[in-house]
Every structure is written in C-alpha cells, then in structure tokens.
Amino acid sequence: MKIKRYILILFTLLLFKADIIKGQTPVDNLMMDAGAFCGAVTYTHDSWSKYWEGKLLRDNRNIGTLTRQTFMPMFALGLTKKINLLVAMPYVSTAPSAGQFIGQSGFQDLGVWLKARLINWETETGTLTLHGVAGASTPVTDYNKDYQPFSLGLGAKELSMRAILHYQLSNGIFVRGSFSGHVRDNIEIERDYYFTTEPVYSNQVDMPNAVMYGVQLGAWLFNNSFNIFGNFEGMNSLSGHDIRRQDMPFPSNKMNMTRAGLNLQYYTPFLKGLSLIASAGQVLSGRNMGKSAMVTGGLSYQFGIWNK
Amino acid sequence: MQLLKINRMIKNLFGSLCILLVISSCESDLPGFYEFEPYAYSSTDLAAGDWKPVLIADAGAFQLPDPAPAGSDAYKSELAELKSLSENPDAIQKDAIQYWNNDGLVRWNETICRLISKYNLPPAPNDDDSYGVPNAAAPDQYPYFPFAHPTYACRALAYMSGAHYDALISAWKLKSQFNRARHQTADPSIRLHLPASELPSYPAEGAVIAAVSEVMLSALFPLDKTEIQKLSAEHKNSLMWAGKHVKSDITAGDSLGRIIAAEFLKRAATDGMKNAQSPKAISDSIRQAAEARFGWYWKNLEDPERPVGITPLFGKVKPWFIPNVETVRPGPPPAIGSPEFIQAANELKDIQKNLTKKQRAIANFYADGIGTYSPPGHWNRIAAEKIVEARLSPVRAARIIAYMNYAIMDAGISCWDTKYFYYYPRPSQAIPGFKTILGIPNFPAYTSGHSTFSSAAGKVLSHFFPSAAAEFDAVTIEASLSRLYGGIHYRFDSEVGVTSGHLVAEYSVNRAKLDGAE
C-alpha cells in the first residue's frame, strides 16, 4: 500500500503563539499601555524533508519535502497597563513535493490570550518582570485532522498557561525564560475505530497535553529600536504514542522537539509604531515530528486608540 | 518584601498550571472493545450437534472422556473447587468475567481484529531502496511476519471463525451426548456471575472457543503467541471465577478446540497462500501477460517502487465455496482512453474538486487502510454488534461469522484474481496530476476490494438478519462509494466489485441453507 510517514508540525503554531506574545509586545518586559493597539501580519515558511518516526530520523520520498506556509493576522490590545489581549487566526497551507497525497489549505485555529504583568521590579542594575499568559484556542474550520502530516493542525481545543520571567540590564541586554502547559481536549475524527498501541472503538481521540519551555538571550540596541535575541525552545508531550515503523502519523502521537532560532525586530524611524519582524529557526531534535527549518517575516503597527 | 511577593506570585501561577495539567491528565477512558452486558441466549440451539460442519467430515468423530458422574466423589471435589473459586471474585476477576461473558466469541473476534490492525503495516524501504519480505520462518526479523494486509486478514478471519464454528458443532454434539447438568443444579449454593443458561456444561463452549482461537492466532500471529496464550488462560479461568464451569468442562473443551483447530491449520498449510506473495519474476510475467492482452498495466507509484504488488497469486488460493475464480470473474474494465474511461476519470476529478464534508467523512470512515482491521475486520465488527443485539448463542453466532468470513475470503480470492488478471491502473496513475486523500493500495484497481468484500459480507448478513438487509445494503453502497471520494477507485471498480461480491456470496448462502440450522 502506498503509505507515507511523516510528521506534523503543529507545534509550529504553538511556537508561533509564543512569538506573537513577544512580537506584539515589542519590549517584552514592558506591556502595551491601556488603549494601545497593535496589528501584525506574519508569513512563515516551514519545511522538512526528514522526520522522526518515533525516535528514528528518516526521509520519505513519497512526501519529499513537506512545506507548510502560514499567513497569520493578529492583533493585541492594551486593556489596562497591566493586562493585554491578543488574538490570532492563522491561514495555513500544506504541500508535499512528491507522492500522491493532496495538500490542504484553510483557516486553522482561533487563539485568544490574556497577558498580565504580575511583577515589575526595578533595581539599579536592571529590571525583572514576570508575565503570566492564559490562552485558549479552537479550530475555526472543520479541517481533516485525521490526515497527518498534511492536516492544517491537530484540531484540538486547547487551554494554556504560560509564565515568562525576563531580566534586562539597563544597557539593553536581557535574558528570558518561559514555561507553559497546554491542555488539549479530545478531538473527534471521522472513523470510529483506530489503533494506537491498542485499538480504540470510538471516534474520540485522547490528545496528549504538552509542556513548552524556552530560553532567550538578546539585547535592545540603537535606542531601543532594534531587538535581537537567540532562542532555544522545546516541547514535550505528556502522553501519546510513537508512529510505528512505516505507519501513518496520528494526531495523538507523542510529539517532542527542541529548536534553536534567531529573532530580529526593527522599529523603523520612518513611521512611528511600525516594526519589521524576522526570525529563523531550526529543529534540532525531535520525536514524531518533522526536522523542520522555518523562516518568518512580518510587520506590526502599533498606535493608541484611547489614552493617546 | 518584594521577593516574597514574587515568590507568592510564581507559586500561584505554577500552582494553577499544575492544577490544569493534573485535571486534564485524568484519562478519558475510551473503549478498547465493544462494550455490552453478558446476556442470556435467545435460544441455546440444543440441536446444533446435528448441523453440518464445513471442513471436518463428521462432527461426532471426536470423543472426550466421560465426565465424573453426578454424586461421585470426583464430581463433589470439582464442585468444591468451583465453589471456592467463584465465591468471591476480586475486581480483576470480575472484570474478566464481564469481559469474556458467557462464551467470549465476540472477544476473540475483536482480538484477531486487533492483531490485524497491529500487523497491518507495509515493509519500510531499506537503505538501498529495496524492500524486505516478511518471512513466516523468521517472523521476528524486520519486516515482521505477518504483514496483515487485506488478503492476509480475510484469510485469517475465515480460518479462525470457520474453526470456531466446526468446533462448536462438535461441542454441541458432545453436550447432548453427555448431558451434564449445569453445576448449580447439583449445588445451588455455587454463585453464578453470568446469566444462567440451560446448556449442558460439558464440554465448556468458552474453553472450545479459547483453545481454537489460541491455536489459530498463534499460527497466524506467531510473535504474539505468549500474549495470546495469556488471554486464552484468562478466558478459561474466568469460566470458573464466574461459577459456570468446573475444571473438567474446561479441559475437555480445550482439548476438543485444539483437535479441530489442527484440522484447519492442515488446510491452511496447503491452500496456496504461501505462494501468493510471488517473487518479482512471476509478478513481472503476470504484468506482461496483462499488457499483451489489454495494452495497459498497473504500476506501483511509490518511491522507491515496490517491485511486487500485494499477493499477486491470492487468486490461486483454494476457495471455500466458489467452484473456481473463472466462473465468477467479471468482464473487462473500459479501455484506458475510451469514452467510458474518460467519463469515469472526469467524475473523479469533479469529486476531488468539490469534495463535500460528507463525502470526506465517508472516505475516512471506510478507509480501513494500514494500521486498521481492514475492510474484512470492519464487517466482523458490524456482525458482532448484530449478534449481541439478537442475543445469539455462540454456535449460532459462530455460524454467521464463519459463513460471512468464508464469503469474504472467497470474495477476496475472486477479487484478487480479477485485479491481477486485468492489471488495471489506479486513477493516480492513469489521470495526470491526480492526487488523493487516501493512501493508494499496492495492487491494481479493478475491481475494488472494499466493494467486493463489503457486498459479499452484506449479502451473507442479510441472509441471517433479513430485517436489517436494507441497512447492510446501504453500508455496502457507502463503503464502495467511499473509494471514489477517497480518489483510489473509479466508479466501475466499485460497481462491478459490488456485483461480483454478491455473486460470490450466493455460494456461501446456498451452503448455509443446507447445513441443517435453518
């Protein structure tokens, strides 16, 4: 049978969410003021030609290179000085370069986050901040979830909680760490029998929860107009099963990965509030996921609605 | 002060995160089998000892030692043992009683479906782009034996359920012969944890089923032998925990099951299956014959290309009821490029372009592809649910499942003969640029296997459950159309498959009508 193995990169979106949170609050240890609005669009090109089948890194010439393009409109709003609202809804398009499987495209999940500054502690040498982010996301279209890795996403409703601890010296150099937990609801697929490590007589799939973590080291330069940081991050599923040898991947696979990346943001002097965003990342290790490389470009524009 | 505050806030934040993760880690407990309450049989089918078995010549040919007579000391000590084992089953034993219920037939059917799902994985390519072939003589060497593709699955199901049926006819004959009363008659204080039945208790029908299943499955899925033996032991033990059978009932049932399963393994060893996965030279000659005859040929499009399709010679495997494959072989498909072909190809392109949610759901629901119990397994699940609904005795249930699986295997033999006789290309090969949402099976298109399996199964089930015939027809039609929605078959593959599945199933139904059970 013509079978393919591959892997899903949904976590791309999750990581992306992390990026949104950084990107829209340009100075990450500072919140947007009450009444401030930030709109942004980003485009991400993510592709892999190797993936981990369980722990085995392999290629699959019946997929070739799987490219996932994500166009993501998003906005952030300063509700108060200490609480910001973020909303995003990516449009995703997938395409394998080989084989006979058809790619997919469409709107994926709607995500909403509330970000709160819990601590802002200024000392003589620098500033320590702690942010908490609570998020929820849900699929907005009835995409084919039982079609990994070509599916637009995992199709699960998700709740997440994230803590971001950030310390910045007065010269602009900063270090940041974040940790988040992601709780996923069961998904419903279009068949009522499937096999993971055991048979399941149901159209419900118990989705693994996950934790994500990240460490960033970077600086704000040139009068706070240019932000650069290196990034190391990871994801671990708390349950789920491996893709078996030469099996199809499945939404409840145990997806783990680590990734390194570089992020840039530049506030143009030409138009106040306009910034250019760019980032690149490479998956270093993984399990049941693609060894993907991604680049992102975008821009954001921030202005006051009230409290100008 | 500030530090304390930070500390508290971090604690709060992580505290709520942990709570969230803990709450969510409560497993949702999705069912791993068909959940039903043990039921009392609508009929015990006491006359089933006179039904005509399919493979074994004489259901009365197998003898068992006389059970200890009522009132004997030997029997009293058996009763004492049963009483103590069934007095107070613990939680695990209670689960086992509930799970295996009165006879366990449906459970073993699910077990074979689980094993099919587990082994339904094609070999991965080697580094040098070659593919290994599973080897029954070295099952633990990758690619593991078996690759439980649809033809392996349909044959495995036919042999196991066929052996169940013949063994149960023998068991019923012996039950009538010995007429050992249920043990609560001798000692009413023995607790019975299952619905009572008036069936004579020697030999134990559950033990017959467990032994047949253990022997057949150990041969069919040798790498899981240990686990299969464990299940069989648990099943047999559950009959005592339930207060239903004394040890001699079980020992007798077990030995009867083993003898009859051995007869089925004998047939399996010489039915031609071991040549079905032919070497490349033979496979190439089959392709060349088709090309010379029709001018077209199917090709595996995977990269690296699989050199041989799935079981090119399955059409030569010995059938159960059809006289030969030529009698039931359908006529040729439309020539590639003919108006009929172009119409069918255009239909597929249209479907793909405008695929509705409903069509996609049907394609996915009946996909039954790799890592699943395959189309034959899908129908066994449908049959099991009907059997439970009708509260059938195991011998009557086994009869239905056996005739269905015989028909499914004959349908598979006929369909594979047709596939490799016509060697017809899949839509993805014949239509430039055509892509699909389902994986493309590694065998020619015409006729559709799922359609043929389904119509054969549906036809047999309609005979046994006439009031549900319309339902089985609807499932058959939906299953056959699912292949168009999934992009892996033309309409004529599916329609002709349905017609020939019906034709093949008639032989099975006609045989069933003569076995004395109706």
Short mmCIF file of C-alpha atoms in Angstrom, two decimals, chain B residues 314-315 322 325 328 330 408-421 443-453 489 493 497 500 504:
data_model
loop_
_atom_site.label_atom_id
_atom_site.label_comp_id
_atom_site.label_asym_id
_atom_site.label_seq_id
_atom_site.Cartn_x
_atom_site.Cartn_y
_atom_site.Cartn_z
CA PHE B 314 -4.01 -14.76 -3.97
CA GLY B 315 -6.45 -15.53 -6.80
CA ILE B 322 -16.97 -20.90 -5.25
CA VAL B 325 -12.36 -18.00 -10.00
CA VAL B 328 -17.18 -15.52 -11.04
CA PRO B 330 -16.27 -10.15 -14.18
CA ILE B 408 -15.33 -12.55 2.38
CA MET B 409 -12.32 -14.79 1.72
CA ASP B 410 -13.86 -16.20 -1.46
CA ALA B 411 -14.64 -12.61 -2.47
CA GLY B 412 -11.01 -11.71 -1.80
CA ILE B 413 -9.78 -14.63 -3.91
CA SER B 414 -12.12 -13.69 -6.74
CA CYS B 415 -11.30 -10.00 -6.49
CA TRP B 416 -7.54 -10.64 -6.47
CA ASP B 417 -7.86 -12.92 -9.45
CA THR B 418 -9.70 -10.08 -11.22
CA LYS B 419 -7.19 -7.46 -10.11
CA TYR B 420 -4.17 -9.33 -11.41
CA PHE B 421 -5.93 -10.70 -14.48
CA PHE B 443 -2.36 -3.64 -6.03
CA PRO B 444 -4.28 -2.95 -9.26
CA ALA B 445 -7.54 -1.02 -9.27
CA TYR B 446 -10.16 -3.19 -10.95
CA THR B 447 -12.23 -4.34 -9.06
CA SER B 448 -12.42 -2.53 -5.74
CA GLY B 449 -11.53 -4.87 -2.88
CA HIS B 450 -13.58 -2.98 -0.31
CA SER B 451 -16.63 -3.08 -2.57
CA THR B 452 -16.25 -6.81 -3.20
CA PHE B 453 -15.60 -7.67 0.46
CA HIS B 489 -11.08 3.85 -7.41
CA ASP B 493 -14.23 -0.59 -9.99
CA GLY B 497 -16.93 -5.12 -7.26
CA SER B 500 -19.21 -9.80 -8.07
CA VAL B 504 -19.60 -14.94 -4.70
#
